[in-house]
XYZ file of C-alpha atoms in Angstrom:
733
model
C 79.532 102.769 69.531
C 77.707 99.614 70.631
C 75.646 100.416 73.748
C 77.050 97.352 75.527
C 80.540 98.917 75.346
C 79.614 102.162 77.107
C 81.098 102.629 80.568
C 77.754 102.169 82.341
C 77.120 98.859 80.594
C 80.462 97.184 79.889
C 81.055 93.868 81.618
C 84.256 92.925 83.425
C 84.814 90.110 80.921
C 84.560 92.476 77.963
C 86.677 95.079 79.766
C 89.512 92.572 80.285
C 89.263 91.350 76.713
C 89.687 94.892 75.398
C 92.519 95.503 77.871
C 94.366 92.467 76.518
C 94.388 94.055 73.034
C 96.170 97.239 74.164
C 99.761 95.982 73.950
C 99.428 94.652 70.405
C 97.662 97.847 69.305
C 100.474 100.038 70.668
C 103.084 97.806 69.079
C 101.435 98.122 65.666
C 101.015 101.918 65.963
C 104.621 102.277 67.129
C 105.850 100.203 64.213
C 103.814 102.260 61.734
C 104.945 105.629 63.132
C 108.606 104.679 63.519
C 111.056 106.988 65.248
C 113.677 109.485 64.146
C 117.358 108.767 64.833
C 118.054 109.160 68.539
C 114.355 109.311 69.358
C 112.533 106.731 71.499
C 109.773 104.765 69.806
C 106.184 105.003 71.007
C 106.538 101.471 72.357
C 109.540 102.481 74.493
C 107.753 105.605 75.715
C 104.653 103.571 76.513
C 106.755 101.184 78.639
C 108.123 104.155 80.558
C 104.674 105.655 81.097
C 102.894 102.485 82.258
C 105.764 100.565 83.849
C 108.940 102.489 84.712
C 107.279 105.728 85.901
C 104.561 103.904 87.831
C 107.130 101.614 89.467
C 109.335 104.548 90.487
C 106.673 106.927 91.810
C 103.557 105.045 92.878
C 105.036 103.495 96.028
C 105.374 106.606 98.232
C 108.514 107.606 96.367
C 110.611 110.200 98.133
C 112.608 111.164 95.040
C 111.058 114.098 93.178
C 110.140 113.793 89.520
C 112.771 115.535 87.370
C 112.186 117.815 84.400
C 113.667 115.169 82.087
C 111.125 112.637 83.383
C 108.327 115.156 82.880
C 109.518 115.699 79.304
C 109.555 111.943 78.670
C 105.940 111.685 79.830
C 104.990 114.688 77.698
C 106.761 113.073 74.740
C 104.626 109.964 75.319
C 101.481 112.109 75.497
C 102.277 113.834 72.201
C 103.120 110.600 70.387
C 100.291 108.587 71.984
C 97.628 111.197 71.236
C 97.425 114.471 69.353
C 100.714 116.159 68.519
C 100.965 119.791 69.592
C 104.145 121.257 68.085
C 104.791 123.986 70.673
C 103.991 122.085 73.869
C 107.400 120.472 74.422
C 109.181 123.822 74.044
C 106.958 125.364 76.689
C 107.452 122.474 79.099
C 111.221 122.480 78.527
C 111.411 126.171 79.435
C 110.511 125.445 83.082
C 113.183 125.738 85.749
C 114.257 122.254 86.848
C 114.166 122.939 90.576
C 110.772 124.623 90.295
C 109.385 121.559 88.482
C 110.609 119.180 91.182
C 109.381 121.386 94.006
C 105.951 122.040 92.468
C 105.156 118.409 91.655
C 106.402 117.229 95.053
C 104.201 119.792 96.808
C 101.144 118.691 94.800
C 101.776 114.988 95.402
C 102.303 115.397 99.139
C 99.050 117.337 99.441
C 97.212 114.725 97.344
C 98.442 111.868 99.533
C 97.031 113.618 102.589
C 93.739 114.917 101.171
C 93.135 112.715 98.088
C 91.949 115.859 96.280
C 93.083 115.357 92.683
C 91.620 118.631 91.244
C 93.464 120.627 93.923
C 96.742 118.838 93.131
C 96.250 119.482 89.415
C 95.805 123.209 90.093
C 99.232 123.259 91.753
C 100.987 121.326 88.965
C 99.274 123.453 86.280
C 101.166 126.516 87.523
C 104.140 125.226 85.509
C 104.628 126.573 82.010
C 102.973 124.446 79.331
C 101.204 122.251 81.890
C 97.401 122.313 81.719
C 94.889 120.045 83.497
C 95.419 117.225 80.977
C 99.205 117.075 81.309
C 98.992 117.673 85.061
C 96.674 114.665 85.372
C 99.218 112.545 83.492
C 101.954 113.487 85.950
C 99.744 112.852 88.980
C 98.451 109.554 87.609
C 101.843 107.844 87.820
C 101.786 108.477 91.580
C 98.325 106.908 91.918
C 97.627 104.700 88.883
C 94.662 103.093 90.619
C 92.742 106.220 91.562
C 93.828 109.030 89.201
C 92.902 108.854 85.531
C 94.866 110.658 82.825
C 92.733 113.261 81.004
C 93.183 111.724 77.550
C 90.925 112.464 74.596
C 90.016 108.788 74.305
C 89.045 108.485 77.972
C 86.895 111.617 77.795
C 85.158 110.516 74.582
C 84.363 107.082 76.028
C 83.404 108.014 79.570
C 81.798 111.429 79.066
C 80.596 111.522 75.445
C 79.119 108.030 74.968
C 82.029 107.069 72.734
C 81.515 109.998 70.342
C 84.122 112.586 69.409
C 83.144 115.970 70.828
C 84.987 119.251 71.401
C 87.093 119.225 74.568
C 88.030 122.367 76.491
C 90.602 120.621 78.719
C 89.520 122.540 81.799
C 89.169 121.602 85.472
C 85.387 121.227 85.219
C 85.703 118.589 82.490
C 88.355 116.719 84.458
C 86.101 116.566 87.531
C 83.393 115.042 85.316
C 85.873 112.539 83.871
C 87.219 111.636 87.311
C 83.741 111.026 88.727
C 82.732 108.662 85.891
C 86.087 106.873 86.076
C 85.741 106.370 89.840
C 82.273 104.913 89.353
C 83.717 102.397 86.889
C 86.637 101.621 89.221
C 84.203 100.766 92.017
C 81.747 98.834 89.810
C 84.322 96.582 88.112
C 87.158 96.701 90.637
C 89.650 97.909 87.980
C 92.397 100.546 88.040
C 92.166 103.990 86.459
C 95.298 103.115 84.482
C 93.493 100.176 82.861
C 90.478 102.346 82.056
C 92.785 104.604 80.019
C 94.018 101.634 78.019
C 90.556 100.263 77.335
C 89.351 103.705 76.223
C 92.319 103.933 73.867
C 91.554 100.527 72.333
C 87.860 101.312 71.936
C 88.358 104.695 70.304
C 91.249 103.673 68.055
C 89.500 100.539 66.858
C 86.279 102.499 66.366
C 88.148 104.870 64.022
C 89.833 101.978 62.253
C 86.470 100.290 61.604
C 84.994 103.546 60.323
C 87.839 104.009 57.832
C 88.875 100.575 56.542
C 92.177 100.028 54.808
C 95.440 101.842 55.260
C 94.704 105.148 57.023
C 97.875 106.676 55.631
C 96.704 106.214 52.059
C 94.100 108.645 50.726
C 91.055 106.861 49.338
C 90.173 106.884 45.629
C 86.989 108.794 46.369
C 89.000 111.553 48.036
C 91.252 111.884 45.004
C 88.318 111.956 42.616
C 86.548 114.551 44.712
C 89.561 116.846 44.656
C 90.115 116.360 40.926
C 86.481 116.938 40.051
C 86.445 120.069 42.159
C 89.461 121.569 40.418
C 88.256 120.661 36.914
C 84.719 121.980 37.164
C 83.858 125.655 36.757
C 84.049 127.382 40.079
C 82.120 130.401 41.240
C 84.434 133.357 41.568
C 85.698 133.954 45.074
C 85.036 137.269 46.655
C 88.779 137.501 47.000
C 89.597 136.909 43.363
C 91.489 134.188 41.521
C 89.860 130.988 40.279
C 92.124 129.962 37.423
C 92.424 126.261 36.663
C 95.832 124.555 36.956
C 97.604 123.695 33.744
C 98.281 120.107 32.682
C 101.916 120.568 33.675
C 100.907 121.818 37.127
C 98.538 118.890 37.556
C 101.376 116.491 36.718
C 103.670 118.149 39.228
C 100.969 118.089 41.905
C 100.234 114.431 41.264
C 103.854 113.680 42.144
C 103.833 116.018 45.154
C 100.866 114.285 46.754
C 100.487 115.816 50.201
C 97.912 116.109 52.933
C 97.303 118.149 56.050
C 97.668 115.421 58.688
C 95.712 116.731 61.701
C 98.259 119.341 62.893
C 95.860 120.405 65.669
C 97.111 124.003 66.090
C 96.409 125.519 69.482
C 93.499 128.026 69.418
C 94.374 131.267 71.162
C 92.063 133.712 72.922
C 89.361 135.434 70.857
C 91.437 138.601 70.947
C 93.680 137.136 68.245
C 90.778 136.676 65.839
C 90.149 140.415 66.119
C 93.860 141.159 65.636
C 93.863 139.097 62.447
C 90.760 140.844 61.108
C 92.247 144.270 61.813
C 95.560 143.419 60.159
C 94.009 142.859 56.732
C 90.909 145.059 57.026
C 90.076 146.693 53.657
C 92.915 144.730 52.034
C 91.314 141.271 51.876
C 91.418 140.912 48.097
C 94.985 142.237 47.863
C 96.096 139.853 50.610
C 94.437 136.868 48.929
C 95.939 137.706 45.537
C 99.368 138.178 47.086
C 99.131 134.818 48.876
C 98.379 133.013 45.613
C 101.341 134.754 43.926
C 103.494 133.732 46.866
C 102.579 130.053 46.557
C 103.834 129.994 42.982
C 107.179 131.492 43.996
C 107.515 129.055 46.883
C 106.951 126.079 44.604
C 109.759 127.130 42.250
C 112.156 128.096 45.031
C 111.639 124.816 46.909
C 112.666 122.897 43.802
C 115.723 125.135 43.349
C 116.842 124.621 46.957
C 116.251 120.862 46.820
C 118.464 120.629 43.740
C 121.279 122.778 45.154
C 121.314 121.491 48.756
C 124.021 122.941 51.013
C 125.721 124.643 48.067
C 123.008 127.293 48.120
C 124.402 128.697 51.412
C 126.776 131.570 50.478
C 130.323 131.582 51.850
C 133.238 133.985 51.671
C 136.755 133.926 53.090
C 137.661 136.513 55.708
C 140.576 137.656 53.545
C 138.142 138.439 50.702
C 135.751 140.769 52.521
C 137.531 143.752 50.958
C 137.436 142.324 47.405
C 134.566 144.247 45.687
C 133.705 141.536 43.147
C 133.596 138.705 45.692
C 131.789 140.867 48.217
C 129.072 141.774 45.701
C 128.314 138.115 44.996
C 128.290 137.195 48.683
C 126.140 140.168 49.735
C 123.506 139.508 47.074
C 123.290 135.841 48.033
C 123.204 136.598 51.771
C 120.399 139.122 51.292
C 118.305 136.528 49.469
C 119.167 133.476 51.542
C 119.342 135.030 55.019
C 122.197 132.756 56.114
C 125.909 132.636 55.276
C 129.366 131.578 56.410
C 132.563 133.617 56.654
C 135.570 131.304 56.625
C 138.681 131.584 58.809
C 137.691 134.773 60.612
C 140.291 133.716 63.142
C 142.983 131.068 62.513
C 141.958 127.551 63.616
C 144.620 127.471 66.329
C 143.221 130.669 67.873
C 139.665 129.296 67.902
C 140.903 126.063 69.451
C 142.828 127.982 72.100
C 139.621 129.818 73.071
C 137.904 126.464 73.489
C 140.798 125.097 75.567
C 140.837 128.218 77.781
C 137.125 127.790 78.425
C 137.495 124.102 79.271
C 140.381 124.905 81.609
C 138.227 127.592 83.254
C 135.482 125.000 83.758
C 137.888 122.457 85.255
C 139.258 124.816 87.883
C 135.964 126.247 89.113
C 132.710 124.999 90.671
C 130.397 122.999 88.384
C 128.333 125.070 85.962
C 124.699 124.359 85.294
C 123.506 123.905 81.760
C 121.418 121.885 79.360
C 120.735 119.033 79.823
C 120.878 119.245 83.604
C 122.343 115.780 84.166
C 125.063 116.212 81.534
C 125.599 119.909 80.664
C 126.694 120.627 77.095
C 125.186 124.096 76.664
C 126.850 125.867 79.566
C 125.366 128.769 81.555
C 128.774 130.400 81.314
C 129.420 133.969 80.127
C 132.789 135.316 81.249
C 135.384 132.623 80.543
C 138.661 133.879 79.050
C 137.859 132.352 75.649
C 134.415 133.958 75.478
C 135.641 137.392 76.534
C 138.577 137.331 74.082
C 136.352 136.248 71.186
C 133.772 139.001 71.733
C 136.480 141.679 71.837
C 138.545 140.297 68.933
C 139.082 142.935 66.225
C 138.546 140.385 63.424
C 135.113 139.355 64.705
C 134.119 142.989 65.182
C 135.300 143.774 61.642
C 133.209 140.937 60.230
C 130.190 142.076 62.233
C 130.503 145.548 60.718
C 130.871 143.976 57.272
C 127.681 141.902 57.473
C 125.621 144.484 59.390
C 126.197 147.023 56.623
C 123.888 144.890 54.478
C 121.152 146.410 56.622
C 120.025 149.969 55.923
C 117.581 152.359 57.622
C 114.527 153.107 55.487
C 114.052 156.128 57.724
C 117.198 158.253 57.465
C 116.689 159.686 60.947
C 116.606 156.239 62.601
C 119.074 156.030 65.482
C 120.926 152.843 64.539
C 124.544 152.304 63.567
C 125.964 149.157 62.026
C 129.425 150.756 62.158
C 129.623 150.264 65.922
C 129.024 146.631 66.931
C 128.216 145.959 70.571
C 128.757 142.670 72.393
C 125.950 140.393 73.535
C 127.134 137.860 76.103
C 125.731 134.447 75.268
C 126.743 130.881 76.106
C 129.099 128.209 74.809
C 128.106 124.765 73.551
C 130.191 121.587 73.545
C 127.799 118.982 72.117
C 129.093 115.462 72.534
C 128.826 112.659 69.944
C 125.457 110.919 70.054
C 123.710 113.766 71.891
C 120.027 114.310 71.106
C 119.137 116.700 73.934
C 120.216 119.863 72.090
C 118.200 119.205 68.946
C 115.519 121.648 67.844
C 112.762 121.659 65.258
C 112.448 124.422 62.610
C 111.781 127.731 64.320
C 112.412 131.471 64.372
C 113.570 133.269 67.500
C 112.693 136.767 68.717
C 109.031 136.334 69.497
C 105.980 134.326 68.607
C 102.510 135.909 68.456
C 104.279 139.267 68.743
C 104.758 139.218 64.949
C 100.995 139.764 64.546
C 100.337 141.907 67.609
C 99.950 145.698 67.261
C 102.037 146.186 70.410
C 104.729 143.757 69.189
C 106.205 144.067 65.722
C 103.184 146.169 64.772
C 104.589 149.091 66.755
C 107.333 149.503 64.181
C 105.326 148.448 61.137
C 107.917 145.765 60.457
C 105.649 143.593 58.301
C 103.102 146.202 57.177
C 103.728 145.621 53.458
C 102.971 141.904 53.838
C 99.647 142.531 55.584
C 98.754 145.037 52.858
C 99.119 142.346 50.169
C 102.447 143.679 48.874
C 104.939 141.133 50.167
C 107.252 141.726 47.180
C 107.906 145.221 48.575
C 108.729 143.949 52.058
C 112.408 144.579 52.856
C 113.816 142.227 55.515
C 116.909 144.407 55.789
C 115.281 147.716 56.788
C 116.729 148.370 60.249
C 114.461 151.330 61.040
C 111.409 149.023 61.184
C 113.038 146.971 63.952
C 113.811 149.713 66.457
C 110.339 150.068 67.952
C 109.655 146.338 68.134
C 108.628 144.613 71.351
C 109.426 140.958 70.701
C 108.579 139.716 74.198
C 105.157 140.896 75.355
C 104.694 137.967 77.742
C 108.053 137.751 79.534
C 108.747 134.425 77.813
C 111.716 132.182 78.411
C 114.751 132.592 76.187
C 113.950 136.050 74.865
C 116.716 138.397 73.733
C 116.674 142.025 74.891
C 119.049 143.272 72.197
C 118.302 143.916 68.543
C 120.460 141.344 66.763
C 120.989 142.042 63.078
C 122.427 138.548 62.856
C 122.296 135.571 65.151
C 125.424 133.509 64.890
C 128.081 131.256 66.249
C 131.801 130.866 65.850
C 132.888 127.289 65.318
C 135.393 125.882 67.806
C 135.637 122.458 66.116
C 135.236 120.820 62.731
C 131.510 120.156 62.243
C 130.105 118.142 59.367
C 126.454 118.294 58.250
C 124.463 116.034 60.551
C 127.094 116.145 63.274
C 125.378 118.597 65.618
C 125.332 121.436 63.105
C 122.772 123.962 61.847
C 120.001 123.576 59.291
C 118.356 126.580 57.650
C 115.594 127.406 55.186
C 117.388 129.745 52.742
C 114.514 131.787 51.290
C 114.202 134.662 53.744
C 111.591 136.947 52.176
C 109.345 134.116 51.002
C 109.283 132.220 54.315
C 108.559 135.399 56.272
C 105.671 136.363 54.000
C 104.217 132.842 54.086
C 104.573 132.463 57.843
C 102.689 135.715 58.427
C 99.907 135.078 55.885
C 99.370 131.376 56.623
C 96.984 131.956 59.597
C 94.535 133.792 57.321
C 94.010 130.819 54.979
C 92.775 127.235 55.177
C 92.472 124.387 52.661
C 89.114 123.435 51.167
C 90.269 119.801 50.972
C 92.802 118.474 53.476
C 94.226 115.882 51.075
C 94.517 115.123 47.392
C 96.796 115.896 44.447
C 95.641 119.537 44.444
C 96.280 120.049 48.139
C 99.009 122.672 47.697
C 97.482 124.404 44.695
C 96.222 127.956 45.015
C 92.648 126.942 44.163
C 92.493 124.756 47.273
C 93.215 127.601 49.722
C 90.633 130.151 50.812
C 90.937 133.321 52.826
C 88.847 132.964 55.992
C 85.735 135.116 55.768
C 85.515 135.332 59.558
C 88.992 134.946 61.005
C 89.541 132.424 63.805
C 92.028 132.752 66.664
C 94.545 130.209 65.334
C 98.107 131.310 64.559
C 99.937 128.178 63.497
C 103.008 127.445 65.632
C 102.594 130.507 67.858
C 101.829 130.567 71.584
C 101.979 133.634 73.874
C 105.012 133.487 76.133
C 106.766 130.821 74.083
C 109.475 133.187 72.808
C 109.865 131.402 69.480
C 107.790 130.737 66.376
C 107.620 127.034 65.520
C 107.203 125.734 61.981
C 106.353 122.271 60.718
C 105.433 120.475 57.514
C 101.890 119.945 58.821
C 101.259 123.549 59.882
C 103.179 125.236 57.038
C 102.910 122.779 54.131
C 103.836 125.139 51.286
C 107.298 125.739 52.742
C 108.122 122.096 51.932
C 110.462 121.974 54.891
C 111.427 118.409 54.013
C 113.097 119.899 50.920
C 114.015 123.426 51.984
C 115.618 122.854 55.399
C 119.194 122.267 54.252
C 122.285 121.622 56.389
C 124.987 124.255 56.272
C 128.271 123.068 54.701
C 131.118 121.766 56.825
C 132.661 124.347 59.110
C 136.065 124.350 60.799
C 137.485 126.135 63.855
C 137.416 129.890 63.215
C 134.491 129.853 60.741
C 131.666 132.256 61.565
C 128.051 131.222 60.798
C 125.491 134.047 60.686
C 121.765 134.205 59.976
C 119.054 136.880 59.803
C 116.805 136.998 62.912
C 113.805 135.904 60.788
C 115.579 132.941 59.197
C 113.939 129.585 59.842
C 116.578 127.329 61.396
C 117.010 124.159 63.451
C 119.713 122.178 65.224
C 120.547 118.661 64.048
C 118.478 115.988 65.784
C 121.657 114.194 66.812
C 125.387 114.759 66.777
C 126.134 111.828 64.495
C 129.826 112.731 64.319
C 132.781 111.157 66.090
C 133.871 114.330 67.926
C 132.157 117.108 69.843
C 130.376 119.928 68.043
C 131.587 123.073 69.788
C 130.437 126.625 69.107
C 130.583 129.997 70.773
C 127.365 131.988 70.346
C 128.334 135.455 69.060
C 125.536 137.485 67.431
C 126.112 140.733 65.505
C 124.385 143.639 67.264
C 124.356 147.285 66.121
C 124.473 150.302 68.365
C 120.968 151.572 69.209
C 119.452 153.286 72.227
C 117.876 150.036 73.421
C 121.075 148.086 72.886
C 123.038 150.719 74.817
C 120.614 150.399 77.741
C 121.070 146.630 77.794
C 124.842 147.044 77.398
C 124.900 149.124 80.602
C 123.257 146.240 82.504
C 125.524 143.698 80.854
C 128.628 145.712 81.724
C 127.649 145.627 85.392
C 127.186 141.846 85.172
C 130.619 141.500 83.578
C 132.342 143.591 86.234
C 130.652 141.641 89.061
C 130.846 138.210 87.434
C 127.058 137.817 87.404
C 125.134 135.986 84.657
C 124.313 138.081 81.580
C 121.044 140.001 82.202
C 118.889 137.956 79.808
C 119.918 134.822 81.680
C 120.061 136.086 85.242
C 116.448 135.179 86.067
C 116.211 132.034 83.961
C 116.733 129.758 86.913
C 119.542 127.968 85.053
C 122.422 130.231 85.993
C 124.043 129.972 89.419
C 122.804 132.529 91.921
C 126.272 134.081 92.224
C 127.265 133.402 88.648
C 131.044 133.477 88.239
C 131.822 136.038 90.925
C 134.320 133.845 92.740
C 135.673 131.940 89.757
C 139.426 131.707 89.408
C 140.808 133.226 86.217
C 137.752 135.328 85.392
C 138.811 138.106 82.983
C 138.566 141.794 83.797
C 138.717 145.108 81.930
C 142.447 144.772 81.225
C 141.864 141.411 79.541
C 139.274 143.015 77.222
C 141.771 145.753 76.406
C 144.496 143.196 75.713
C 142.213 141.220 73.419
C 140.591 144.026 71.433
C 142.047 147.397 72.382
C 139.797 150.456 72.379
C 137.362 148.919 69.907
C 136.928 145.880 72.115
C 136.409 148.066 75.177
C 133.727 150.121 73.395
C 131.880 146.994 72.277
C 131.585 146.025 75.949
C 130.528 149.505 77.068
C 133.837 150.081 78.862
C 135.012 153.112 76.856
C 133.025 156.013 75.332
C 132.659 156.479 71.584
C 134.204 159.500 69.889
C 131.134 161.426 68.782
C 133.108 163.442 66.237
C 133.870 160.277 64.277
C 130.212 159.683 63.432
C 129.649 159.423 59.677
C 126.730 161.892 59.721
C 124.623 163.979 62.082
C 122.288 161.077 62.910
C 125.139 158.740 63.868
C 126.796 161.487 65.916
C 123.541 162.011 67.795
C 123.293 158.270 68.485
C 126.873 158.180 69.792
C 126.091 161.129 72.040
C 123.001 159.426 73.454
C 124.810 156.102 73.923
C 127.611 157.850 75.806
C 124.999 159.533 77.997
C 123.396 156.177 78.798
C 126.650 154.368 79.532
C 128.638 157.221 81.103
C 126.098 159.619 82.668
C 128.716 161.107 84.969
C 130.830 162.152 81.972
C 128.267 162.870 79.255
C 125.029 164.746 79.868
C 122.128 163.329 77.816
C 121.127 166.895 76.958
C 124.426 167.468 75.242
C 126.550 169.077 77.936
C 129.723 167.232 78.828
C 130.486 166.656 82.454
C 133.875 166.602 84.059
C 135.932 163.791 82.557
C 137.121 161.155 84.926
C 139.267 158.084 84.554
C 137.925 155.202 82.458
C 136.505 152.034 83.882
């Protein structure tokens, strides 16, 4: 960078000239990036950040900043600078009242003491908020004195205009703040304007260094990649160095991709050691298996792209006892990991459950939900419609039907798919045009836990994959799920039950794109790729050979990066940039149209997402009803859930989320009780809710009988001794 442009030397005239170029630069970047349907453009977000937010909060505003406003500023930060795929999820998981209270406390202290680092420490207590994001939030309250910790500002003010590694810690922010204040005093400018000038300088510096269209890969890059793949390569320590065929080269020339600066979040050094230990002594086998996997993924992505939604298996409820139709459906469900069972309950029954729930909402105090200002995903658990659906014999029959696809690899494993248990979840009524309930591709049930020895490693769930034998990995082995700890960090949104299937029952007609579900229907392949991806990196980040096996090397010394995973996040995120071989633009397909009474189910490791917008003309309404087997852990949770049901409290997994009302539904009119469960589902419905013991003698074998005995001991300790001695029988609940 020209020495005259450095912060110590820049003149006020030059500063103002650069500042005047900011608006046109943002407009051009916004136009080039575009925006997805229902998403604000960068230009709109920039107006909010520098005008609306500053206007609302800089003048001693009494109104606290809301979580939605925080998310809008974070959205601007991600689109304006480097995109971090997991950050928004972390920020969104904060309790709304806690956000308002924390920021207000920090701002009030800052206005008294003018100690920005101290205020940032307070704000950074929120989930997903580090010093950089905290400085953004504080800066709208004092745009003159507080500078946002942006990469561009740090490079310009602290690194002489050169890109250097940034740790984003408090020490670096103090350095940035001191230099910014010196410039504020010397030129009489605002910190807000310094940010803009830094952005112009650094963006234009990059543009001058790489002339032409940055989106297009230069000819020299293409030639470099082609020359590299055509010359003789030294053999890797890990094996394969075969050259691509002419046909493969032609295919790759069409599928011209690049790794566009995904900027995965480095984790602590402990994770580098975990990665090394996972594949120790199996490096060559793991590398060879990864290259085999890439070939399978390429073929499967093309197959899915050609089939679209038709690849999702469906079966009618009336056909689940037809052996020929069941065989076809089961085979497809095992491969795809997602399926639909049609008309599990008649449409009029499903609609009546929805109407009962809406009536329950109308006659009781307002229920919190998401989004806070206009709830559509309700923190509601015990409405008549929800309770009837969970106990319904047809839903329980279907849950048994699909759960029997699972099998225990260990015959002594205490798990029974013959005895479904209820998991109380929420209800969603997503209105037309809504964008707040969208989600990007992800997997629930943990994040870094999939690699951690104390997470999924405890049960050896993915051992075959880390041994380089992903073809032998069985996603449907229930015994490797029983010892799993999927929430090592007490993350938001975690599920305490083992769900063999996540799922929802449709309460309305939902077309693809109208607030429905998207899924990546290649279960075994996506799981293997997701787990192996952190061990490999591309030699060249762009070019026609980008996706080819020869371009990807196993790290000799593993780093701490696990793409899309963050401790405490609760979910594993996936994206085209971080997981390019999955070809999510082709393989994330919408499920077919569903109608009231249709049951959508997916494996807990299935990659899925919610539509970005409900583009339909009517609401998209679903009742979340997973399929959970009987296990010891599930019985323990069921005991807690039963207490919540009887008291009208929020379901245990949601009771400390901050979203549910403190007293839940205790005083709600029309809240169902035990008799309502009995009326809806009889003895089977009562057992699924932990309200009636199981008959141990009806176990199919000794292992199942032992599980029933233990579950009875957990749920009814006064009637069934855990050591096998029966107590005095008393009346049922």
